[in-house]
XYZ file of C-alpha atoms in Angstrom:
374
model
C -23.077 -83.823 -4.629
C -19.984 -83.732 -2.391
C -19.750 -80.944 0.184
C -16.573 -80.913 2.268
C -16.293 -78.566 5.278
C -12.844 -77.078 5.726
C -11.275 -74.452 7.994
C -8.626 -72.338 6.279
C -6.573 -69.603 7.934
C -6.652 -66.088 6.522
C -2.860 -66.076 6.144
C -3.107 -69.081 3.818
C -5.838 -67.463 1.736
C -3.865 -64.188 1.595
C -0.836 -66.046 0.228
C -0.383 -65.012 -3.403
C -3.288 -62.547 -3.318
C -3.392 -60.438 -6.470
C -5.977 -58.112 -7.997
C -5.703 -58.136 -11.785
C -8.663 -55.815 -12.311
C -10.822 -57.019 -15.186
C -8.737 -60.201 -15.405
C -9.870 -61.317 -11.961
C -8.774 -61.459 -8.323
C -6.908 -64.510 -7.042
C -5.598 -65.813 -3.711
C -4.652 -69.032 -1.875
C -1.456 -69.429 -3.849
C -3.248 -68.600 -7.101
C -5.614 -71.547 -6.679
C -8.678 -69.533 -5.597
C -10.577 -67.203 -7.938
C -11.915 -64.675 -5.442
C -13.486 -62.643 -8.210
C -13.245 -64.410 -11.567
C -12.679 -62.330 -14.682
C -15.627 -59.985 -15.361
C -17.475 -61.194 -12.260
C -19.484 -58.893 -9.975
C -17.355 -56.024 -8.716
C -16.710 -55.422 -5.034
C -19.872 -53.942 -3.542
C -19.242 -53.554 0.204
C -18.859 -49.949 1.335
C -16.191 -48.762 3.789
C -18.374 -49.309 6.841
C -19.300 -52.847 5.820
C -15.692 -53.749 5.018
C -14.480 -52.411 8.364
C -17.205 -54.403 10.111
C -15.844 -57.626 8.609
C -12.343 -56.855 9.898
C -13.654 -56.022 13.388
C -15.598 -59.284 13.432
C -12.384 -61.158 12.692
C -10.380 -59.168 15.278
C -12.899 -60.074 17.981
C -12.836 -63.723 16.972
C -16.544 -63.724 16.232
C -17.774 -66.191 13.618
C -18.451 -65.050 10.070
C -21.129 -66.898 8.160
C -20.108 -70.039 6.314
C -18.561 -69.450 2.893
C -18.889 -71.637 -0.187
C -16.175 -72.490 -2.688
C -16.756 -74.401 -5.904
C -14.092 -76.903 -6.906
C -13.149 -76.124 -10.522
C -10.132 -78.417 -10.924
C -7.867 -80.834 -9.118
C -6.750 -78.147 -6.677
C -8.464 -74.956 -7.904
C -11.526 -73.188 -6.584
C -13.903 -70.298 -7.199
C -15.812 -68.418 -4.504
C -19.544 -68.961 -4.794
C -20.495 -67.161 -1.594
C -18.222 -65.081 0.633
C -16.610 -62.902 -2.025
C -17.337 -59.624 -0.228
C -16.114 -60.842 3.157
C -12.965 -62.331 1.650
C -12.201 -59.205 -0.365
C -12.710 -57.024 2.711
C -9.970 -58.891 4.571
C -7.670 -59.154 1.560
C -7.951 -55.453 0.788
C -7.323 -54.529 4.418
C -4.168 -56.651 4.434
C -3.158 -54.908 1.195
C -3.363 -51.502 2.958
C -6.316 -50.370 0.851
C -8.204 -49.004 3.852
C -7.797 -48.516 7.590
C -10.044 -49.435 10.515
C -10.887 -47.439 13.628
C -9.963 -48.819 17.049
C -10.625 -46.592 20.068
C -10.851 -43.496 17.852
C -7.534 -44.227 16.124
C -6.982 -45.318 12.533
C -4.990 -48.495 11.977
C -3.685 -50.012 8.792
C -2.856 -53.681 9.147
C 0.929 -53.170 9.550
C 0.277 -50.753 12.413
C -1.753 -53.233 14.447
C -0.242 -54.572 17.661
C 1.266 -58.007 17.135
C -1.516 -59.804 18.990
C -4.210 -58.198 16.858
C -2.281 -58.726 13.626
C -1.808 -62.406 14.492
C -5.487 -62.668 15.428
C -6.358 -61.633 11.885
C -3.822 -63.826 10.117
C -4.669 -66.940 12.171
C -8.438 -66.502 11.992
C -10.056 -69.477 10.252
C -12.732 -69.100 7.610
C -15.322 -71.890 7.733
C -15.652 -73.005 4.119
C -17.793 -75.600 2.401
C -16.086 -76.880 -0.736
C -18.682 -78.085 -3.232
C -18.019 -80.657 -5.922
C -20.365 -82.495 -8.281
C -21.903 -82.481 -11.732
C -23.621 -79.392 -13.104
C -27.186 -80.330 -12.159
C -26.173 -81.434 -8.655
C -24.310 -78.198 -7.979
C -27.120 -76.015 -9.287
C -29.689 -77.873 -7.178
C -27.512 -77.569 -4.076
C -26.774 -73.878 -4.582
C -30.456 -73.113 -5.109
C -31.338 -74.907 -1.873
C -28.603 -73.239 0.166
C -28.833 -69.763 -1.472
C -26.917 -68.511 0.484
C -25.475 -66.742 3.520
C -24.623 -63.047 3.244
C -25.300 -61.338 -0.082
C -28.014 -63.360 -1.803
C -26.993 -64.590 -5.224
C -29.193 -63.970 -8.218
C -30.377 -66.890 -10.336
C -27.842 -66.036 -13.021
C -24.987 -65.775 -10.529
C -25.883 -69.279 -9.385
C -25.890 -70.539 -12.984
C -22.520 -68.888 -13.587
C -21.088 -70.761 -10.614
C -21.963 -74.047 -12.278
C -21.410 -73.536 -16.007
C -17.861 -72.207 -15.861
C -15.538 -72.317 -18.836
C -14.259 -70.358 -21.835
C -17.770 -69.609 -23.123
C -18.881 -68.061 -19.821
C -15.678 -66.043 -19.442
C -16.228 -64.578 -22.907
C -19.914 -63.892 -22.203
C -18.977 -62.040 -19.007
C -16.525 -59.955 -21.021
C -19.524 -58.483 -22.877
C -22.245 -58.498 -20.223
C -20.775 -58.471 -16.711
C -19.139 -55.172 -15.842
C -20.731 -51.869 -14.895
C -19.412 -50.131 -17.997
C -19.363 -53.227 -20.203
C -19.996 -53.009 -23.935
C -23.491 -54.519 -23.592
C -24.449 -51.901 -20.992
C -23.243 -49.092 -23.233
C -25.111 -50.532 -26.201
C -28.484 -51.127 -24.557
C -28.634 -48.662 -21.685
C -31.424 -46.582 -23.255
C -33.597 -49.649 -23.834
C -32.936 -52.436 -21.334
C -32.705 -52.208 -17.556
C -30.340 -54.466 -15.662
C -27.311 -54.435 -13.373
C -24.424 -56.159 -15.171
C -22.622 -56.644 -11.848
C -25.470 -58.876 -10.722
C -25.538 -60.635 -14.116
C -28.970 -59.219 -14.996
C -27.998 -58.182 -18.538
C -26.482 -61.592 -19.206
C -29.646 -63.256 -17.947
C -31.872 -61.129 -20.182
C -29.744 -61.865 -23.229
C -29.810 -65.588 -22.444
C -33.554 -65.569 -21.862
C -34.037 -63.864 -25.225
C -31.835 -66.195 -27.241
C -33.437 -69.226 -25.577
C -36.882 -68.017 -26.645
C -35.514 -67.306 -30.125
C -34.185 -70.855 -30.432
C -37.109 -72.573 -28.659
C -34.919 -73.667 -25.754
C -36.935 -73.954 -22.582
C -34.287 -73.258 -19.924
C -31.260 -70.973 -19.715
C -29.313 -73.805 -18.097
C -29.898 -75.931 -21.204
C -28.364 -73.273 -23.451
C -25.416 -72.804 -21.065
C -24.816 -76.546 -20.908
C -24.833 -76.824 -24.713
C -22.323 -73.992 -25.108
C -20.277 -74.501 -21.944
C -17.235 -75.767 -23.850
C -17.460 -73.262 -26.722
C -14.404 -71.074 -27.221
C -16.441 -67.874 -27.258
C -19.915 -66.355 -26.814
C -20.085 -64.766 -30.264
C -23.541 -66.173 -31.010
C -25.067 -64.624 -27.888
C -23.335 -61.280 -28.410
C -24.400 -61.111 -32.076
C -28.009 -61.892 -31.122
C -28.028 -59.123 -28.519
C -26.594 -56.608 -30.966
C -29.232 -57.610 -33.534
C -31.995 -56.888 -30.998
C -30.782 -53.380 -30.177
C -29.993 -52.437 -33.781
C -33.473 -53.624 -34.816
C -35.091 -51.376 -32.195
C -32.996 -48.407 -33.273
C -33.920 -48.994 -36.911
C -37.697 -49.249 -36.572
C -38.051 -46.646 -33.782
C -35.290 -44.131 -34.626
C -36.906 -41.346 -32.555
C -36.024 -42.415 -29.025
C -38.671 -42.042 -26.295
C -37.975 -42.394 -22.568
C -40.777 -44.944 -22.127
C -38.919 -47.356 -24.412
C -36.543 -48.207 -21.573
C -37.435 -51.304 -19.590
C -39.485 -53.101 -22.234
C -38.683 -56.722 -23.027
C -37.081 -55.892 -26.359
C -35.597 -59.367 -26.754
C -39.096 -60.853 -26.637
C -40.466 -58.212 -29.028
C -37.585 -58.853 -31.431
C -38.215 -62.598 -31.339
C -41.916 -62.102 -32.026
C -41.887 -59.336 -34.637
C -38.473 -58.878 -36.259
C -39.408 -60.840 -39.394
C -42.211 -58.337 -40.171
C -41.638 -55.357 -42.464
C -42.175 -51.884 -40.979
C -41.975 -48.306 -42.205
C -40.026 -46.322 -39.605
C -41.554 -42.994 -40.682
C -45.102 -44.318 -40.349
C -44.295 -45.812 -36.940
C -42.794 -42.529 -35.750
C -45.960 -40.665 -36.720
C -48.192 -43.182 -34.933
C -45.995 -43.133 -31.813
C -46.432 -39.367 -31.626
C -50.213 -39.636 -32.151
C -50.633 -42.276 -29.475
C -48.528 -40.345 -26.983
C -50.847 -37.392 -27.509
C -54.030 -39.480 -27.304
C -55.684 -38.931 -23.926
C -57.391 -42.311 -24.222
C -54.012 -44.091 -23.923
C -53.178 -44.567 -20.251
C -50.057 -46.774 -20.606
C -47.606 -45.411 -23.127
C -45.226 -48.368 -22.777
C -47.808 -50.495 -24.570
C -47.617 -48.308 -27.671
C -44.659 -50.130 -29.183
C -46.033 -53.665 -29.106
C -49.399 -52.326 -30.250
C -47.717 -50.848 -33.325
C -45.513 -53.895 -33.876
C -48.663 -56.018 -33.954
C -49.763 -53.752 -36.835
C -52.589 -52.426 -34.628
C -54.514 -55.644 -35.213
C -54.479 -56.858 -31.650
C -58.176 -57.370 -30.735
C -57.317 -56.553 -27.138
C -55.500 -53.283 -27.811
C -56.963 -51.841 -24.633
C -54.892 -54.269 -22.634
C -51.675 -53.043 -24.245
C -52.553 -49.372 -24.009
C -54.737 -49.504 -20.897
C -57.334 -47.396 -22.684
C -59.439 -45.096 -20.594
C -62.606 -46.836 -19.416
C -66.064 -45.569 -18.489
C -66.438 -44.680 -14.834
C -69.112 -46.267 -12.679
C -71.332 -43.169 -12.624
C -71.543 -43.060 -16.428
C -72.221 -46.782 -16.649
C -75.029 -46.547 -14.066
C -76.569 -43.669 -15.997
C -76.538 -45.661 -19.256
C -77.752 -48.823 -17.493
C -80.783 -46.968 -16.152
C -81.544 -45.440 -19.562
C -81.457 -48.966 -21.076
C -83.606 -50.293 -18.185
C -81.008 -53.019 -17.729
C -81.649 -54.485 -21.192
C -78.742 -55.521 -23.397
C -79.318 -53.901 -26.832
C -77.784 -56.887 -28.662
C -79.543 -59.927 -27.146
C -82.552 -58.053 -25.681
C -82.278 -59.803 -22.312
C -82.466 -58.094 -18.895
C -79.436 -58.218 -16.586
C -78.355 -56.777 -13.264
C -75.814 -53.969 -13.367
C -73.069 -56.328 -12.179
C -73.793 -58.670 -15.103
C -73.121 -55.964 -17.691
C -70.077 -54.077 -18.971
C -69.491 -50.631 -20.426
C -68.772 -50.755 -24.160
C -67.713 -48.207 -26.764
C -70.476 -47.955 -29.393
C -67.909 -46.680 -31.862
C -64.664 -48.554 -31.095
C -61.581 -46.608 -30.048
C -59.754 -48.059 -33.071
C -62.260 -46.298 -35.347
C -62.098 -42.966 -33.529
C -64.586 -43.577 -30.737
C -63.976 -41.753 -27.475
C -64.683 -42.649 -23.867
C -67.611 -40.251 -23.551
C -71.128 -40.731 -22.203
C -72.734 -40.496 -25.653
C -70.467 -43.303 -26.910
C -71.281 -45.710 -24.085
C -73.645 -48.659 -24.082
C -74.113 -51.408 -21.522
C -73.798 -54.950 -22.887
C -74.132 -58.237 -21.100
C -70.781 -59.906 -20.595
C -71.516 -62.576 -23.195
C -72.432 -60.109 -25.951
C -69.534 -57.834 -25.080
C -67.143 -60.746 -25.329
C -68.543 -61.780 -28.704
C -68.252 -58.235 -29.957
C -64.574 -58.132 -28.948
C -63.929 -61.457 -30.673
C -65.628 -60.203 -33.825
C -63.667 -56.973 -33.712
């Protein structure tokens, strides 16, 4: 991994600065992608942006920035995007700063202050190496200023046509993926969270262990159609089998559930009825578990873990323990209270409730065997 420190004046970086919106932001004579197409949008607020300009005016050091070398003489900002954009936007008259209670756009600055900005030198590390070397380095450094997410780091390494196309779907606040999945999947597209979730899902679907492996395989592909089609399939599958939307559906790992259950046949009307019943069941403490419970055809022997079924409180268990004189009714052995567990005589799956008359105390071994048998 080659890391070359370099000091570059702001006036040289500002040369050729252009903001093409969704098609990216470029500077340094067009050689630097400040914000590549469909990359994270500018996130600094007015106060933060002004603070960057004041830091430069005073000649104070900004944290080191990192550029990735993408060609013979082309670069992409890995870290320092917000600081660079703050200066570029100020020089483009997009906001003013306050000096001694007065507002100043850049062309209104006294010559000495204007020159102080233009001649200020950014301290930049230019990184060059193979994919694995860059990813290892970026993970170690990660990174001054705004911390990069894991997927932002991956994006910095596996650049190319495939990634640009993937970002077109997944990497803008109002992107098509966000509009499609917003009721079901949480994630900030600006921080590449939706892209990461889609990649994690398709990797599991294809038995690929690491996201970086999938990105390396497809790095030179012309488009990301496979990933986008997979993601659409996930959401359309959810909408088909659970057509009556419920608020607690949002935030589940629907990619994982699709991978695990989409080959099964389901009756949407039957599922809708059961969803309603389980939402109304006072025994169910975690409604988000309802959907996987139903997708597993209600055969999961540990349904209580999915639904967090109501359990017997300690007072009831002590009462039953004393009535049993500490004897397990299955094996007939005596145990301390701590060695026993509260059990539903009639299982919840067969209509049993969490009431005192439906409680028995079993030793942990017998209770475990009963669960396995069930």
